[in-house]
XYZ file of C-alpha atoms in Angstrom:
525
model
C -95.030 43.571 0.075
C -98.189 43.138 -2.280
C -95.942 40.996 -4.658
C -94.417 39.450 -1.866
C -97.870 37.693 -0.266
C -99.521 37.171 -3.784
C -96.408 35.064 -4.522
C -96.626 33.235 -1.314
C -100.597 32.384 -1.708
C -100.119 31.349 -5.666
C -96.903 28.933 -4.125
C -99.378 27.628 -1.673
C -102.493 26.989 -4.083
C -100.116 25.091 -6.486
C -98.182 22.835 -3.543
C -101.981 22.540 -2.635
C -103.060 21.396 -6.391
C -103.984 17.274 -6.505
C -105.809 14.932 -8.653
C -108.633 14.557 -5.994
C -110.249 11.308 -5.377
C -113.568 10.990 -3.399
C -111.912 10.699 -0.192
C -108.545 13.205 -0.641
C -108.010 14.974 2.853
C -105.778 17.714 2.389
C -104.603 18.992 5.798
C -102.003 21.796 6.826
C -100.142 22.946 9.668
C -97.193 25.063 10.624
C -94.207 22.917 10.360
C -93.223 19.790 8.903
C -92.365 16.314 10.229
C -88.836 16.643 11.202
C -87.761 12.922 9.698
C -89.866 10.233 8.158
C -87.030 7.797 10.219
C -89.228 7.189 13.321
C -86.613 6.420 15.710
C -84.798 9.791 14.872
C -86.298 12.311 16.488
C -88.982 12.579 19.076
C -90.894 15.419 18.700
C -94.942 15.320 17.897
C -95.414 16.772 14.628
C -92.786 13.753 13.256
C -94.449 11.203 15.209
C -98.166 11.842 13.932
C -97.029 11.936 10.318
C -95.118 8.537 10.833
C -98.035 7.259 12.530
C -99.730 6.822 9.926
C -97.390 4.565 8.069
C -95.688 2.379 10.750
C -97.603 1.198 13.631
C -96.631 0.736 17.632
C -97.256 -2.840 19.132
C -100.014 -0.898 21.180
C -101.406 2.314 20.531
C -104.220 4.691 21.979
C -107.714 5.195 21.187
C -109.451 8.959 20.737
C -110.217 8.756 24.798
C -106.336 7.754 25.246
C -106.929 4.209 26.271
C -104.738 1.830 25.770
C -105.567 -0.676 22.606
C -104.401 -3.905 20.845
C -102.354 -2.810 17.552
C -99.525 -5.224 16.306
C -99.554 -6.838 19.811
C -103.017 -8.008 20.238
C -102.501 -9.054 24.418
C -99.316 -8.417 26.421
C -98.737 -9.183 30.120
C -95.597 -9.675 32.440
C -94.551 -13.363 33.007
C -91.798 -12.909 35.684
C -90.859 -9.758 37.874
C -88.352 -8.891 34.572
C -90.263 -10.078 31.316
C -93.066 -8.708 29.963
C -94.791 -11.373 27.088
C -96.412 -9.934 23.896
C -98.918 -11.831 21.709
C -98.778 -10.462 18.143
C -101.509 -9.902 15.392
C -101.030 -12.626 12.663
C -101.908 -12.033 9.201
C -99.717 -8.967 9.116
C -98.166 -7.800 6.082
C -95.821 -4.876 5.855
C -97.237 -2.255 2.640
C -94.442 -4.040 0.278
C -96.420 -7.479 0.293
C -94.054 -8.999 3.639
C -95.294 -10.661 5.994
C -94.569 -9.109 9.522
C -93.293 -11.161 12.716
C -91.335 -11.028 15.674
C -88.385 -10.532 14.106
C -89.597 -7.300 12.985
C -89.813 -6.537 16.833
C -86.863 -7.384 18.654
C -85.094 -5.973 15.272
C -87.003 -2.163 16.076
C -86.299 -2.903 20.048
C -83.096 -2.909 18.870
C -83.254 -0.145 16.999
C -84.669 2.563 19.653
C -82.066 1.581 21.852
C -79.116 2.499 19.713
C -77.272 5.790 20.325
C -78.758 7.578 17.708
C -82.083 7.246 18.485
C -83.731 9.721 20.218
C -86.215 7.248 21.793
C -83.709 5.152 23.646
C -85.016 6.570 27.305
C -88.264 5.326 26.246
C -86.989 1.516 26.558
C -84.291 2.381 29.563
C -85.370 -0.443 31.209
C -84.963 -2.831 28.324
C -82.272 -5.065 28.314
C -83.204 -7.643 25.297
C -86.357 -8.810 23.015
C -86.378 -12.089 22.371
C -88.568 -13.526 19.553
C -89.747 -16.791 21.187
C -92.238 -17.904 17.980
C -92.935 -15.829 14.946
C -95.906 -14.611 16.644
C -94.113 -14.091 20.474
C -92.189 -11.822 21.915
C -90.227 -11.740 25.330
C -89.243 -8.400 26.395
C -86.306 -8.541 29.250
C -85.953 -5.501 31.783
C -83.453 -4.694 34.027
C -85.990 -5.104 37.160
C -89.585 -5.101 37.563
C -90.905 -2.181 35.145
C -95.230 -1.967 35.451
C -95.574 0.828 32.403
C -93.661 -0.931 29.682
C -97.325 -1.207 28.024
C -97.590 2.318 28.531
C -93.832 3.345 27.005
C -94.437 1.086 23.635
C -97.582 3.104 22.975
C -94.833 5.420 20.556
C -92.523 3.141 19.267
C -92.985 2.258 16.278
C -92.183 -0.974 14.684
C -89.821 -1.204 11.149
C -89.194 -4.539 8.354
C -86.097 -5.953 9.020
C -85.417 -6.750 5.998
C -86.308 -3.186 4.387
C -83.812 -1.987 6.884
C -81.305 -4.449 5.673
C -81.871 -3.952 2.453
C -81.473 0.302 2.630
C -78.783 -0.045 5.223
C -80.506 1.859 7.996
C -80.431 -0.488 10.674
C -79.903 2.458 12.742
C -81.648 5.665 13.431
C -80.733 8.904 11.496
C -79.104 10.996 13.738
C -80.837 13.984 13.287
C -78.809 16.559 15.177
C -75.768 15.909 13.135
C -78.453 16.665 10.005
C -77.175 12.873 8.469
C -79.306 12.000 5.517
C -80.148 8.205 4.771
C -82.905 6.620 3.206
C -85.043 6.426 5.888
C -85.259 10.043 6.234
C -87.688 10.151 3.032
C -88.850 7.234 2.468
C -90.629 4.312 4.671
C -92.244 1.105 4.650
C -94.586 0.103 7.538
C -97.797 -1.961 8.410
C -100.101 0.954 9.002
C -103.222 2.756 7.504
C -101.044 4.668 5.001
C -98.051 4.595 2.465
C -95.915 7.351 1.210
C -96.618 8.359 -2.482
C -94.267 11.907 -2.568
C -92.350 12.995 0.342
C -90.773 16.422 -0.605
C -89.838 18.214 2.676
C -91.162 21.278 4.087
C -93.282 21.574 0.244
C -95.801 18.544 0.480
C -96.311 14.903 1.760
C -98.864 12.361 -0.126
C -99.630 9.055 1.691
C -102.053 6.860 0.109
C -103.816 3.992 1.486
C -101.745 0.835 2.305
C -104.053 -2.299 0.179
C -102.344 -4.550 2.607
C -103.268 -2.870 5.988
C -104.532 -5.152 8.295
C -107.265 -3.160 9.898
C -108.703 -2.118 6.509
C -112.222 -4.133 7.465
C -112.286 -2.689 10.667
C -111.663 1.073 9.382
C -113.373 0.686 5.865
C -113.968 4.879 5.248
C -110.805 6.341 5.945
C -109.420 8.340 3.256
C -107.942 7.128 0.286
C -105.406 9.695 -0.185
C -103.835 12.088 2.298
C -101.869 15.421 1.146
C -100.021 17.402 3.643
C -98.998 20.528 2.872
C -96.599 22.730 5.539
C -97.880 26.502 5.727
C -95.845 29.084 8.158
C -98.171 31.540 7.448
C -101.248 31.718 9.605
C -103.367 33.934 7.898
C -102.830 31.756 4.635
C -103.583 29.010 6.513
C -107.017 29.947 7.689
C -107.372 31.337 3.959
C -106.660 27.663 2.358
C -109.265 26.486 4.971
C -111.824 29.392 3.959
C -111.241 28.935 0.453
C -112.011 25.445 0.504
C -108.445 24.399 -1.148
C -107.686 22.837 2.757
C -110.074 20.472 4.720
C -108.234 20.466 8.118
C -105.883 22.409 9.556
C -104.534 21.526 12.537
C -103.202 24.840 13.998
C -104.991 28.137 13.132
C -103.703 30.729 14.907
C -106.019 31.473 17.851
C -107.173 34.906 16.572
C -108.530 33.312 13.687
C -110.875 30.262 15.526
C -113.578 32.646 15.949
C -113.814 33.851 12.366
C -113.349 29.849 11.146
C -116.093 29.220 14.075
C -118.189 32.261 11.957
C -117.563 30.356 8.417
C -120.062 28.581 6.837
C -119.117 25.195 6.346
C -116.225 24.376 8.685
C -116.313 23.359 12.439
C -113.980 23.217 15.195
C -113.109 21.150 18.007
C -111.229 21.949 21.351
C -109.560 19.780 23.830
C -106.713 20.340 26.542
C -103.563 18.810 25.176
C -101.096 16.833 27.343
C -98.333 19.047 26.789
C -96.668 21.781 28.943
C -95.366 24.866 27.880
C -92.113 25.896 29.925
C -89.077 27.261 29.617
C -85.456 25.554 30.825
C -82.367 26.922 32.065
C -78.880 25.785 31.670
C -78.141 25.490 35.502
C -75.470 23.245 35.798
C -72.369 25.251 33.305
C -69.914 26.641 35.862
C -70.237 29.967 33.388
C -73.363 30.698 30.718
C -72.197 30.585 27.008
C -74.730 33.100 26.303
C -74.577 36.255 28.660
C -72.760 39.166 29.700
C -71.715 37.745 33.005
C -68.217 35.894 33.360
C -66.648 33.643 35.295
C -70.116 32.353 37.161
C -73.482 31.508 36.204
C -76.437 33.287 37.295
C -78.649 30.577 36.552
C -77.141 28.026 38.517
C -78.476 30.629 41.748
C -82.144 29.568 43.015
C -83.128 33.354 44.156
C -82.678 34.415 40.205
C -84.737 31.498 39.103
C -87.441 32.282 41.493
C -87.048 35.495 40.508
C -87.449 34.978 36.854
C -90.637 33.007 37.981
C -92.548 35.580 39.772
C -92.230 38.432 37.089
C -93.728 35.653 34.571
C -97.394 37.587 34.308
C -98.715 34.086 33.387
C -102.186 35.706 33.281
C -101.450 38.316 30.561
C -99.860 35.507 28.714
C -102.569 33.569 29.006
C -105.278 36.204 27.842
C -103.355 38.275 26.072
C -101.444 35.876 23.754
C -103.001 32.613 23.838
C -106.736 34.242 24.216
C -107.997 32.315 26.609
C -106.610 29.136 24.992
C -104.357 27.701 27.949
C -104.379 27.006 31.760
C -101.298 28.400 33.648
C -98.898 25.347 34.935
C -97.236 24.806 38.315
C -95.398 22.110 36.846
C -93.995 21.200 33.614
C -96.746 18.695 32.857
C -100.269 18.678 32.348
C -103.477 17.828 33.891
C -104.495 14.016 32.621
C -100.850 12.911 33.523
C -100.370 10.216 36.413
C -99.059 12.186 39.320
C -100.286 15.688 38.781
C -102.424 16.887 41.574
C -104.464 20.275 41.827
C -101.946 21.606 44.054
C -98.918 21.068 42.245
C -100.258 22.526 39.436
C -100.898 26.091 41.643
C -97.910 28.808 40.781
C -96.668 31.371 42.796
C -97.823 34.857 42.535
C -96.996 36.874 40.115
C -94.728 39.351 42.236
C -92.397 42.284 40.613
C -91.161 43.621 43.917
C -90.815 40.157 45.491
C -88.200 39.785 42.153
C -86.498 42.497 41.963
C -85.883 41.762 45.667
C -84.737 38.030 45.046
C -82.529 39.407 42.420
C -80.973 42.095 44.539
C -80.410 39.246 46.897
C -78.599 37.332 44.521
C -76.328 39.679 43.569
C -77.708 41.289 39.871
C -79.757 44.461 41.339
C -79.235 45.524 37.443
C -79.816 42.371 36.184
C -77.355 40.711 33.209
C -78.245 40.023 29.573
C -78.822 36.568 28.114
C -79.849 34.878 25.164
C -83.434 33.389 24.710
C -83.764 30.353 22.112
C -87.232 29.604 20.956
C -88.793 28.104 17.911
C -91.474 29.918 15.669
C -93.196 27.393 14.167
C -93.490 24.698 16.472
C -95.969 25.423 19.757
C -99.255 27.483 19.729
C -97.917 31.266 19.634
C -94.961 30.311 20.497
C -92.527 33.257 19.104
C -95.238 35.276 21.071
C -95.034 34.026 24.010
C -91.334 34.634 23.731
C -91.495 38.276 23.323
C -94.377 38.862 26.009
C -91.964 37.513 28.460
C -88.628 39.445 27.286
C -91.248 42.358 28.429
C -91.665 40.731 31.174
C -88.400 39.844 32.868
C -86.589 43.515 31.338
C -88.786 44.721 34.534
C -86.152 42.992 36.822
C -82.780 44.037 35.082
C -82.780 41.087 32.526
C -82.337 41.946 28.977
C -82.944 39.265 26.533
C -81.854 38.632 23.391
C -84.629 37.205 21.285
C -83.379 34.391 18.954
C -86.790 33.085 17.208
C -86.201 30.290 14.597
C -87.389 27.236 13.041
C -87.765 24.098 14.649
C -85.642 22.690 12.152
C -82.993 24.629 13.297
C -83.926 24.973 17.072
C -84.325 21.290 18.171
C -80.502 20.242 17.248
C -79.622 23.453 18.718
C -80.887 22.269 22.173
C -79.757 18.605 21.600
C -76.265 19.685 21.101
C -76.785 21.331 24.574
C -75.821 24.949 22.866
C -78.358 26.979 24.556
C -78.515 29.124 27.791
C -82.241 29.347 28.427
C -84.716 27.933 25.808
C -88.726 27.566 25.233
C -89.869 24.026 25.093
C -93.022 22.100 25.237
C -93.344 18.671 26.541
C -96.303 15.923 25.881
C -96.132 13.038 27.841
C -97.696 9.746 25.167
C -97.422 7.324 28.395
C -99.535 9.523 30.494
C -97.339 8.985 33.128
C -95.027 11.251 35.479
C -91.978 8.903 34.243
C -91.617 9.733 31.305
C -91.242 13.638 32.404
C -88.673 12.741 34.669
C -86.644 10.435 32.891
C -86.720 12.396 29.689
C -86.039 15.983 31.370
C -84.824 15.606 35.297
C -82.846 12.548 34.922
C -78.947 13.227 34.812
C -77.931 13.165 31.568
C -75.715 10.359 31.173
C -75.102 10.589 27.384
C -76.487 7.427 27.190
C -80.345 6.762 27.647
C -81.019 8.606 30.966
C -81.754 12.404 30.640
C -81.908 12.356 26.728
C -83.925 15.738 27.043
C -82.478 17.490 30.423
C -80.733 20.057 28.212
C -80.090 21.979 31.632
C -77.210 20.140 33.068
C -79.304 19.726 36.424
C -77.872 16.767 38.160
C -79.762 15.148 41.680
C -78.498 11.747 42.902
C -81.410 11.786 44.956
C -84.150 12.654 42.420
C -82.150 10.148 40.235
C -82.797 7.473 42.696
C -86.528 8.129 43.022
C -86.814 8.073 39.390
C -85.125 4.584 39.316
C -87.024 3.189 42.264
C -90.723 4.528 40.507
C -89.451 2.362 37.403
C -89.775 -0.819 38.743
C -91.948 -0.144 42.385
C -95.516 -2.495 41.199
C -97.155 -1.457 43.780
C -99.171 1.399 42.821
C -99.964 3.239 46.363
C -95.835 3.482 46.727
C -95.390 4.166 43.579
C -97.763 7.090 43.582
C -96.190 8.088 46.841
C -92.808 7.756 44.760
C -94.086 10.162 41.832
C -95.538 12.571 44.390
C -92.635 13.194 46.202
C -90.480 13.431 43.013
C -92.684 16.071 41.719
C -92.195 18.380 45.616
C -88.423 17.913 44.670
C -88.578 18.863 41.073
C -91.076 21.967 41.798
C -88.419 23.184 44.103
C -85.732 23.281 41.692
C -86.911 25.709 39.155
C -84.976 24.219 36.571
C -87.512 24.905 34.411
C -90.202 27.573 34.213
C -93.660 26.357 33.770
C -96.345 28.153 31.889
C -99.055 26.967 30.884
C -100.862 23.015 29.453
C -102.166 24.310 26.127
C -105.776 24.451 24.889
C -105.545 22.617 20.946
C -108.280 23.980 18.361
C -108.628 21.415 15.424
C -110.358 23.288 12.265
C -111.954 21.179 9.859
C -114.283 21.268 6.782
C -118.433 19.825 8.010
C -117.517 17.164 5.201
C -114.987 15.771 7.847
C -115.447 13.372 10.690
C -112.856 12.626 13.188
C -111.949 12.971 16.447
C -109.841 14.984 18.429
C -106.920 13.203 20.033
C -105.912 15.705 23.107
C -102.622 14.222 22.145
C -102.380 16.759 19.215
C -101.950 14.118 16.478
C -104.598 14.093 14.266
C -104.902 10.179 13.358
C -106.622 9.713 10.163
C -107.796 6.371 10.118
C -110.331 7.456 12.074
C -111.574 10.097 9.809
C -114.590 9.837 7.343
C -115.279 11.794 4.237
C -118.643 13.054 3.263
């Protein structure tokens, strides 16, 4: 065991080991980006490294306002076209100049079948470059938060594309490798100098970035090095041989907080912490009961709900760093109210009742699916709560594994109950609901609702808060979506996480409560 962690620390000093510059920020967190391809997967971790090399049309500010990026003014034109004004002078990192061909090409993109950002753009029926510097954006009705949806879309060359033949997204759940899944070519802050997966990531700054007078002290040099280990995480960051680290385990903040010469910073994160439940399969593919599922039975979701000691999780596990959910998104989201977010007691007897009632006074087995390396605690979390529901008959068994391996898992729908967490970038309720309570059409509806449940109703709310402009009936819309939803139990809320960034006092930046660190706002000292 000795041999075994001195190995793993000298691995991690030398993957940590770079000819430093003046301004080299060498960060750290659990897991890797997934794909450098960003239309490929949409999961945060990916989307903050590729952040920093391509760049959205319009992107977010530290406080989460909406800002000009590549589209310096947009605004709708008729009921079904939205018109966007792009930054001149653009040049992608290769020397070519950027225009709207770039955009519609990208549009295009994110709505093919393998990308995993197609319900984004649901609404979008066509981009239309109208001038090198225009852009027409067609929609299928009236849709008010298209400014909102583009704020994570990030825009591509053409003619790189062409040129690499990846015209269209990886498709990551069928683990296809093209050239876009290591390499990448964008407008933004950064380029990529060595991409070596799951070992280390340089970018280095982009000479032709466009905002390089604006942000004039970012780093020069970024190196990002994937740790799994917590404890030689905080150690890196200790040490010295790390200046941020996004994720120390939450043990550890007060200790870093105790160090001499680091900081931290807290913020609530948009992002729920739930679990989902295949409800819709006539039978469960992992359990011990045949011939029905006892998912697809309200009572035993309720029931699974009230023995869910959300309290103990949240002091015992995530120490303090999380507020217990109602609903499976967070506080800072349009439509979440103080009410909705109030659960149900936690309530043994009431469960073991429910679950009598439903037929399984002994309960069933059933396989849980979580990742280990993707959400605060999350393999923790996991085993608190097989404690947790074994008090109403329900023996779990615990399948921890990486996110690598647990993402395509889910999107090839081959999992009976599952954790997830869920940001919302648009900060708006649609985006939960079209992502995760929309049917799942195999198209771009429901690209996330991994739980086969199905409501023409809900469906048709979720259609109608699309394109409704006026913002009292909208709200009205989104409010009585949520009632629906929260009745459902499809999915098990927990808790909106609590983020802790960890950072040398030789580093300036702010925290985004979007968990993605965004470096071009950092300074070195």
């Amino acid at each position: 065991m000795r041999f075994s962690r001195l190995l793993i620390a000298t691995t991690v000093a030398l993957s940590l080991a770079s000819p430093l510059s003046a301004k080299t920020l060498r960060w750290a967190s659990v897991g890797d980006a997934l794909t450098l391809d960003p239309h490929a997967q949409n999961e945060g971790p990916t989307a903050a490294m590729n952040q920093h090399i391509y760049d959205p049309l319009i992107q977010r500010d530290p406080s989460l306002k909406k800002i000009p990026n590549l589209a310096l003014s947009w605004k709708p034109i008729s009921p079904n076209v939205w018109e966007f004004k792009l930054r001149p002078n653009v040049k992608f990192s290769d020397g070519t100049p950027f225009t709207a061909d770039d955009v519609v090409f990208s549009i295009t993109r994110v709505l093919s079948p393998t990308s995993d950002f197609k319900t984004y753009l649901a609404s979008v029926k066509e981009a239309k470059a109208i001038d090198p510097l225009t852009v027409h954006m067609i929609t299928d009705g009236p849709n008010p938060i298209l400014p909102d949806q583009l704020t994570n879309i990030f825009i591509m060359s053409k003619a790189w594309a062409e040129k690499h033949n990846v015209t269209k997204p990886q498709s990551y759940k069928d683990k296809e490798e093209t050239f876009a899944v290591r390499n990448a070519m964008g407008t933004g802050p950064f380029m990529v100098k060595q991409r070596d997966p799951d070992i280390k990531t340089v970018l280095v700054k982009n000479p032709t970035y466009w905002g390089k007078d604006e942000f004039k002290d970012y780093p020069d040099e970024l190196v990002y090095t994937p740790i799994k280990e917590p404890a030689t995480r905080v150690a890196a960051l200790i040490s010295g041989q790390l200046d941020f680290v996004l994720d120390v385990q939450l043990q550890d903040v007060a200790r870093v907080k105790q160090t001499p010469g680091l900081k931290t910073l807290e913020s609530a994160q948009i992002r729920a912490i739930f679990f989902g439940l295949d409800v819709g399969s006539p039978e469960l593919k992992y359990s011990d009961v045949k011939g029905k599922n006892p998912f697809a039975d309200k009572r035993v979701r309720e029931a699974m709900y009230k023995a869910i000691d959300i309290n103990a999780i949240k002091t015992k596990v995530m120490r303090n760093f999380a507020s217990p959910a109602g609903i499976i998104t967070s506080q800072g989201v349009n439509g979440w109210t103080k009410e909705l977010g109030a659960r149900p007691p936690y309530d043994i007897a009431g469960a073991k009742k429910l679950m009598a009632e439903a037929g399984y006074p002994n309960g069933f087995k059933v396989t849980l699916d979580c990742p280990n390396d993707r959400y605060n605690n999350d393999e923790a979390i996991c085993q608190a709560v097989v404690g947790m529901l074994s008090q109403i008959g329900i023996q779990i068994d615990l399948q921890a594994r990486s996110k690598t391996l647990h993402f395509p898992k889910l999107q090839k729908k081959d999992s009976s109950f599952f954790l997830l967490g869920w940001g919302v970038p648009t900060l708006d309720s649609h985006y939960v609901f079209s992502f995760m309570y929309q049917t799942n059409d195999g198209k771009k509806n429901g690209s996330w609702n991994f739980t086969g449940y199905s409501d023409p109703k809900l469906d048709g709310m979720i259609e109608k808060m699309a394109q409704e402009t006026d913002i009292e009936k909208r709200d009205g819309l989104i409010a009585d979506a949520w009632k629906v939803a929260r009745e459902t139990n499809a999915y098990l809320p927990l808790h909106d996480q609590v983020i802790v960034w960890s950072m040398s006092d030789k580093v300036d930046m702010p925290i985004f409560a979007t968990d993605s660190p965004y470096f071009r706002y950092a300074k070195m000292k």
